[in-house]
PDB file of C-alpha atoms in Angstrom:
ATOM      1  CA  MET A   1      16.015  14.902   6.233  1.00 81.00           C
ATOM      2  CA  TYR A   2      17.587  12.098   4.218  1.00 86.00           C
ATOM      3  CA  PHE A   3      21.130  11.387   3.201  1.00 89.00           C
ATOM      4  CA  ALA A   4      22.035   8.794   0.594  1.00 91.00           C
ATOM      5  CA  ALA A   5      25.449   7.842  -0.749  1.00 92.00           C
ATOM      6  CA  LEU A   6      27.183   5.110  -2.696  1.00 93.00           C
ATOM      7  CA  LEU A   7      30.537   3.667  -1.682  1.00 94.00           C
ATOM      8  CA  ALA A   8      32.165   1.589  -4.409  1.00 93.00           C
ATOM      9  CA  ARG A   9      35.231  -0.509  -3.650  1.00 92.00           C
ATOM     10  CA  THR A  10      38.007  -0.228  -6.210  1.00 89.00           C
ATOM     11  CA  GLU A  11      41.639  -1.363  -6.434  1.00 88.00           C
ATOM     12  CA  ASP A  12      42.647   2.000  -4.953  1.00 88.00           C
ATOM     13  CA  GLY A  13      40.182   1.875  -2.038  1.00 91.00           C
ATOM     14  CA  TRP A  14      36.691   3.277  -1.696  1.00 93.00           C
ATOM     15  CA  GLU A  15      35.109   5.872  -3.970  1.00 92.00           C
ATOM     16  CA  ALA A  16      32.093   7.769  -2.701  1.00 90.00           C
ATOM     17  CA  SER A  17      29.329   9.583  -4.494  1.00 88.00           C
ATOM     18  CA  ASP A  18      26.146  11.124  -3.229  1.00 81.00           C
ATOM     19  CA  THR A  19      23.084   9.862  -4.933  1.00 83.00           C
ATOM     20  CA  GLU A  20      19.608  11.104  -5.644  1.00 83.00           C
ATOM     21  CA  LEU A  21      16.850   8.639  -4.895  1.00 85.00           C
ATOM     22  CA  ASP A  22      14.101  10.598  -6.656  1.00 84.00           C
ATOM     23  CA  ASP A  23      13.900   8.095  -9.530  1.00 86.00           C
ATOM     24  CA  VAL A  24      14.251   5.023  -7.288  1.00 91.00           C
ATOM     25  CA  GLU A  25      10.919   3.316  -6.696  1.00 91.00           C
ATOM     26  CA  THR A  26      11.929  -0.288  -5.990  1.00 93.00           C
ATOM     27  CA  LEU A  27      14.779  -2.294  -4.531  1.00 94.00           C
ATOM     28  CA  SER A  28      15.559  -3.398  -8.084  1.00 94.00           C
ATOM     29  CA  ASP A  29      16.028   0.253  -9.132  1.00 93.00           C
ATOM     30  CA  LEU A  30      18.350   0.806  -6.189  1.00 94.00           C
ATOM     31  CA  THR A  31      20.325  -2.344  -6.988  1.00 94.00           C
ATOM     32  CA  ASP A  32      20.715  -1.259 -10.620  1.00 93.00           C
ATOM     33  CA  LEU A  33      21.960   2.137  -9.453  1.00 91.00           C
ATOM     34  CA  ALA A  34      24.572   0.434  -7.285  1.00 92.00           C
ATOM     35  CA  ARG A  35      25.694  -1.888 -10.084  1.00 92.00           C
ATOM     36  CA  GLU A  36      26.190   1.103 -12.389  1.00 89.00           C
ATOM     37  CA  ALA A  37      28.643   2.531  -9.833  1.00 87.00           C
ATOM     38  CA  SER A  38      30.526  -0.750  -9.609  1.00 85.00           C
ATOM     39  CA  VAL A  39      33.990  -1.166 -11.058  1.00 75.00           C
ATOM     40  CA  ASP A  40      34.622  -4.739 -12.264  1.00 82.00           C
ATOM     41  CA  GLU A  41      31.606  -5.965 -10.260  1.00 83.00           C
ATOM     42  CA  ASP A  42      33.288  -5.055  -6.964  1.00 90.00           C
ATOM     43  CA  THR A  43      31.336  -4.409  -3.793  1.00 94.00           C
ATOM     44  CA  VAL A  44      29.090  -1.356  -3.701  1.00 95.00           C
ATOM     45  CA  LEU A  45      27.418  -0.119  -0.540  1.00 96.00           C
ATOM     46  CA  VAL A  46      24.394   2.146  -0.590  1.00 95.00           C
ATOM     47  CA  PHE A  47      23.791   4.131   2.579  1.00 94.00           C
ATOM     48  CA  ILE A  48      20.431   5.680   3.336  1.00 93.00           C
ATOM     49  CA  GLU A  49      19.877   7.619   6.510  1.00 92.00           C
ATOM     50  CA  GLN A  50      16.912   9.494   7.893  1.00 91.00           C
ATOM     51  CA  GLU A  51      18.290  11.828  10.513  1.00 84.00           C
ATOM     52  CA  ASP A  52      17.850  10.510  14.064  1.00 82.00           C
ATOM     53  CA  ALA A  53      15.324   7.879  12.956  1.00 91.00           C
ATOM     54  CA  TRP A  54      16.934   4.993  11.033  1.00 94.00           C
ATOM     55  CA  PHE A  55      19.649   4.014   8.591  1.00 95.00           C
ATOM     56  CA  GLY A  56      19.993   1.291   6.022  1.00 96.00           C
ATOM     57  CA  VAL A  57      22.929  -0.389   4.326  1.00 96.00           C
ATOM     58  CA  ILE A  58      22.434  -2.191   1.039  1.00 97.00           C
ATOM     59  CA  ARG A  59      25.349  -4.262  -0.213  1.00 97.00           C
ATOM     60  CA  VAL A  60      25.602  -5.295  -3.842  1.00 96.00           C
ATOM     61  CA  ASP A  61      28.341  -7.710  -4.898  1.00 94.00           C
ATOM     62  CA  GLY A  62      28.317  -8.171  -8.666  1.00 90.00           C
ATOM     63  CA  GLU A  63      25.196  -9.970  -9.831  1.00 91.00           C
ATOM     64  CA  GLU A  64      24.349 -11.435  -6.420  1.00 93.00           C
ATOM     65  CA  ASP A  65      21.110 -10.490  -4.690  1.00 94.00           C
ATOM     66  CA  PRO A  66      21.452  -7.377  -2.549  1.00 96.00           C
ATOM     67  CA  ARG A  67      22.039  -7.809   1.169  1.00 97.00           C
ATOM     68  CA  ILE A  68      20.115  -5.382   3.371  1.00 97.00           C
ATOM     69  CA  TYR A  69      20.407  -4.186   6.942  1.00 97.00           C
ATOM     70  CA  ILE A  70      17.990  -1.665   8.492  1.00 96.00           C
ATOM     71  CA  SER A  71      18.631  -0.212  11.953  1.00 96.00           C
ATOM     72  CA  ASP A  72      14.945   0.250  12.860  1.00 95.00           C
ATOM     73  CA  ALA A  73      12.391  -1.432  10.629  1.00 95.00           C
ATOM     74  CA  SER A  74       9.327   0.232  12.169  1.00 94.00           C
ATOM     75  CA  ALA A  75      10.821   3.706  11.660  1.00 94.00           C
ATOM     76  CA  ALA A  76      11.837   2.791   8.102  1.00 94.00           C
ATOM     77  CA  ALA A  77       8.280   1.589   7.386  1.00 94.00           C
ATOM     78  CA  ARG A  78       7.064   5.160   7.901  1.00 93.00           C
ATOM     79  CA  SER A  79       9.495   6.422   5.266  1.00 91.00           C
ATOM     80  CA  SER A  80       9.132   6.245   1.504  1.00 88.00           C
ATOM     81  CA  TYR A  81      12.775   5.184   1.132  1.00 89.00           C
ATOM     82  CA  GLY A  82      12.460   2.706   3.957  1.00 92.00           C
ATOM     83  CA  GLU A  83       9.504   1.066   2.267  1.00 90.00           C
ATOM     84  CA  ILE A  84      11.744   0.331  -0.716  1.00 92.00           C
ATOM     85  CA  LEU A  85      14.036  -1.725   1.512  1.00 94.00           C
ATOM     86  CA  LEU A  86      11.324  -3.525   3.465  1.00 93.00           C
ATOM     87  CA  THR A  87      10.655  -6.255   0.939  1.00 90.00           C
ATOM     88  CA  ASP A  88       8.300  -9.173   1.580  1.00 87.00           C
ATOM     89  CA  GLU A  89      11.355 -11.439   1.686  1.00 89.00           C
ATOM     90  CA  LEU A  90      13.090  -9.299   4.329  1.00 91.00           C
ATOM     91  CA  LEU A  91       9.898  -9.224   6.409  1.00 89.00           C
ATOM     92  CA  GLY A  92       9.428 -12.987   6.037  1.00 86.00           C
ATOM     93  CA  ARG A  93       6.167 -12.657   4.134  1.00 82.00           C
ATOM     94  CA  GLU A  94       4.900 -14.551   1.157  1.00 75.00           C
ATOM     95  CA  PRO A  95       5.218 -12.147  -1.805  1.00 67.00           C
ATOM     96  CA  GLU A  96       1.880 -10.537  -2.608  1.00 60.00           C
ATOM     97  CA  ALA A  97       0.069 -13.038  -0.378  1.00 52.00           C
ATOM     98  CA  GLU A  98      -2.454 -10.465   0.830  1.00 54.00           C
ATOM     99  CA  ASP A  99      -3.276  -9.382  -2.717  1.00 55.00           C
ATOM    100  CA  SER A 100      -3.819 -13.009  -3.758  1.00 53.00           C
ATOM    101  CA  ILE A 101      -6.154 -13.715  -0.841  1.00 52.00           C
ATOM    102  CA  ALA A 102      -8.191 -10.568  -1.474  1.00 54.00           C
ATOM    103  CA  ALA A 103      -8.451 -11.400  -5.179  1.00 52.00           C
ATOM    104  CA  LEU A 104      -9.617 -14.963  -4.436  1.00 52.00           C
ATOM    105  CA  GLU A 105     -12.229 -13.762  -1.946  1.00 52.00           C
ATOM    106  CA  GLU A 106     -13.551 -11.255  -4.466  1.00 54.00           C
ATOM    107  CA  LEU A 107     -13.571 -13.864  -7.221  1.00 56.00           C
ATOM    108  CA  VAL A 108     -15.693 -16.330  -5.260  1.00 55.00           C
ATOM    109  CA  GLY A 109     -17.747 -13.653  -3.512  1.00 52.00           C
ATOM    110  CA  LEU A 110     -16.925 -14.723   0.034  1.00 50.00           C
ATOM    111  CA  ASP A 111     -18.496 -12.460   2.607  1.00 53.00           C
ATOM    112  CA  GLY A 112     -17.932 -14.610   5.688  1.00 52.00           C
ATOM    113  CA  THR A 113     -21.460 -16.065   5.824  1.00 52.00           C
ATOM    114  CA  GLU A 114     -22.846 -19.417   4.835  1.00 48.00           C
ATOM    115  CA  ASP A 115     -25.871 -19.744   2.546  1.00 50.00           C
ATOM    116  CA  GLY A 116     -29.040 -19.031   4.510  1.00 51.00           C
ATOM    117  CA  GLU A 117     -27.104 -17.578   7.450  1.00 52.00           C
ATOM    118  CA  PRO A 118     -27.901 -13.954   8.327  1.00 53.00           C
ATOM    119  CA  ASP A 119     -25.354 -11.302   7.443  1.00 53.00           C
ATOM    120  CA  HIS A 120     -24.274  -9.752  10.776  1.00 51.00           C
ATOM    121  CA  THR A 121     -23.199  -6.511   9.118  1.00 49.00           C
ATOM    122  CA  THR A 122     -26.856  -5.537   8.672  1.00 47.00           C
ATOM    123  CA  ASP A 123     -27.806  -6.347  12.280  1.00 47.00           C
ATOM    124  CA  ASN A 124     -28.078  -3.461  14.709  1.00 51.00           C
ATOM    125  CA  ASN A 125     -26.426  -5.262  17.594  1.00 50.00           C
ATOM    126  CA  ASN A 126     -22.937  -4.958  19.083  1.00 50.00           C
ATOM    127  CA  ASP A 127     -21.637  -8.097  17.345  1.00 49.00           C
ATOM    128  CA  THR A 128     -20.937  -6.020  14.236  1.00 46.00           C
ATOM    129  CA  ASP A 129     -18.336  -3.959  16.076  1.00 47.00           C
ATOM    130  CA  LEU A 130     -16.635  -7.096  17.374  1.00 45.00           C
ATOM    131  CA  ASP A 131     -16.547  -8.664  13.918  1.00 46.00           C
ATOM    132  CA  ASP A 132     -15.060  -5.501  12.404  1.00 47.00           C
ATOM    133  CA  ASN A 133     -12.401  -5.318  15.095  1.00 45.00           C
ATOM    134  CA  ASP A 134     -11.416  -8.933  14.525  1.00 45.00           C
ATOM    135  CA  ASP A 135     -10.869  -8.235  10.828  1.00 45.00           C
ATOM    136  CA  ASP A 136      -8.767  -5.158  11.614  1.00 43.00           C
ATOM    137  CA  ASP A 137      -6.602  -7.099  14.050  1.00 42.00           C
ATOM    138  CA  ASP A 138      -5.927  -9.750  11.426  1.00 39.00           C
ATOM    139  CA  GLY A 139      -4.783  -7.080   8.972  1.00 37.00           C
ATOM    140  CA  LEU A 140      -2.437  -5.502  11.518  1.00 37.00           C
ATOM    141  CA  ASP A 141      -0.791  -8.823  12.332  1.00 43.00           C
ATOM    142  CA  ALA A 142      -0.123  -9.538   8.670  1.00 42.00           C
ATOM    143  CA  ASP A 143       1.316  -6.082   8.073  1.00 59.00           C
ATOM    144  CA  ALA A 144       3.233  -5.776  11.338  1.00 77.00           C
ATOM    145  CA  VAL A 145       6.789  -4.556  10.935  1.00 86.00           C
ATOM    146  CA  PRO A 146       9.150  -5.377  13.801  1.00 87.00           C
ATOM    147  CA  THR A 147      10.670  -2.633  15.904  1.00 89.00           C
ATOM    148  CA  GLY A 148      14.449  -2.546  15.872  1.00 92.00           C
ATOM    149  CA  PRO A 149      17.092  -3.961  13.550  1.00 95.00           C
ATOM    150  CA  LEU A 150      16.127  -6.134  10.605  1.00 95.00           C
ATOM    151  CA  GLY A 151      18.070  -7.869   7.877  1.00 95.00           C
ATOM    152  CA  ASP A 152      21.587  -9.160   7.393  1.00 96.00           C
ATOM    153  CA  THR A 153      23.557  -8.146  10.493  1.00 96.00           C
ATOM    154  CA  GLY A 154      26.716  -9.620   8.970  1.00 96.00           C
ATOM    155  CA  VAL A 155      26.488  -7.406   5.872  1.00 97.00           C
ATOM    156  CA  LEU A 156      29.723  -5.565   6.773  1.00 97.00           C
ATOM    157  CA  ALA A 157      31.518  -8.174   8.909  1.00 96.00           C
ATOM    158  CA  ASP A 158      34.092  -9.114   6.249  1.00 95.00           C
ATOM    159  CA  LEU A 159      34.743  -5.410   5.573  1.00 95.00           C
ATOM    160  CA  GLY A 160      35.726  -4.573   9.146  1.00 93.00           C
ATOM    161  CA  LEU A 161      32.487  -3.985  11.060  1.00 95.00           C
ATOM    162  CA  PRO A 162      31.370  -7.001  13.117  1.00 96.00           C
ATOM    163  CA  GLU A 163      27.681  -7.749  13.651  1.00 96.00           C
ATOM    164  CA  LYS A 164      27.801  -6.791  17.331  1.00 95.00           C
ATOM    165  CA  GLU A 165      29.161  -3.319  16.542  1.00 95.00           C
ATOM    166  CA  LEU A 166      26.658  -2.755  13.720  1.00 96.00           C
ATOM    167  CA  LEU A 167      23.775  -3.536  16.069  1.00 95.00           C
ATOM    168  CA  MET A 168      25.025  -0.951  18.598  1.00 94.00           C
ATOM    169  CA  LEU A 169      25.108   1.963  16.124  1.00 92.00           C
ATOM    170  CA  ARG A 170      22.467   4.681  16.496  1.00 80.00           C
ATOM    171  CA  THR A 171      23.265   8.308  15.598  1.00 74.00           C
ATOM    172  CA  ASP A 172      26.030   9.222  13.149  1.00 81.00           C
ATOM    173  CA  ALA A 173      26.023   5.551  12.199  1.00 90.00           C
ATOM    174  CA  LEU A 174      27.157   6.092   8.615  1.00 90.00           C
ATOM    175  CA  VAL A 175      30.213   8.019   9.796  1.00 90.00           C
ATOM    176  CA  GLU A 176      31.119   5.173  12.157  1.00 92.00           C
ATOM    177  CA  ILE A 177      30.554   2.565   9.432  1.00 94.00           C
ATOM    178  CA  ALA A 178      32.708   4.482   6.956  1.00 92.00           C
ATOM    179  CA  ASP A 179      35.414   4.845   9.609  1.00 93.00           C
ATOM    180  CA  ALA A 180      35.422   1.075  10.237  1.00 94.00           C
ATOM    181  CA  LEU A 181      35.697   0.475   6.473  1.00 94.00           C
ATOM    182  CA  GLY A 182      38.538   2.989   6.099  1.00 93.00           C
ATOM    183  CA  ALA A 183      36.314   5.216   3.971  1.00 93.00           C
ATOM    184  CA  ALA A 184      35.547   8.078   6.365  1.00 91.00           C
ATOM    185  CA  GLU A 185      37.384  10.693   4.323  1.00 92.00           C
ATOM    186  CA  VAL A 186      35.743   9.787   1.016  1.00 91.00           C
ATOM    187  CA  LEU A 187      32.292   9.677   2.590  1.00 90.00           C
ATOM    188  CA  GLU A 188      32.875  13.092   4.157  1.00 89.00           C
ATOM    189  CA  THR A 189      33.496  14.564   0.691  1.00 89.00           C
ATOM    190  CA  VAL A 190      29.889  13.817  -0.330  1.00 88.00           C
ATOM    191  CA  ARG A 191      28.217  14.547   2.990  1.00 80.00           C
TER     192      ARG A 191
END
């Protein structure tokens, strides 16, 4: 079960609204949704939580790039909403690098053999299995998502929740975050 909410900072404090993520397919969509909730380009926080698995905080300040914190990246990777947050940049990958490599290999017809060298995939020996496993391992390393927290641990530090405390949060994290921000009551209205 998911819960998603927006907290927008205003002159009078925080305003909360629950939000539907059905139409959100990318981080850009989510950022636009947050900016629409912004008053005078003030800070907007988007909370996403999958019960007992992971939570994410996305902070949007005006036109700046969003800042993202995810409590457990590997759990988020198994979630459609988590995948939105796990950008190549956040994971430290070159954007679309795998797609570019695959396209280049297809373009030049590389099959891993030199001219005149036998193609091991047609041999009936055990080397084929080893070669296939090597290729699979390479793919897993490139796609590996770290277990545990990922992103900007200081995303809420200036709002009252230090990095150390954010890293210790597990269950009911959004309630604790809202409490630290002085927004517990407004968040409870949309929960």
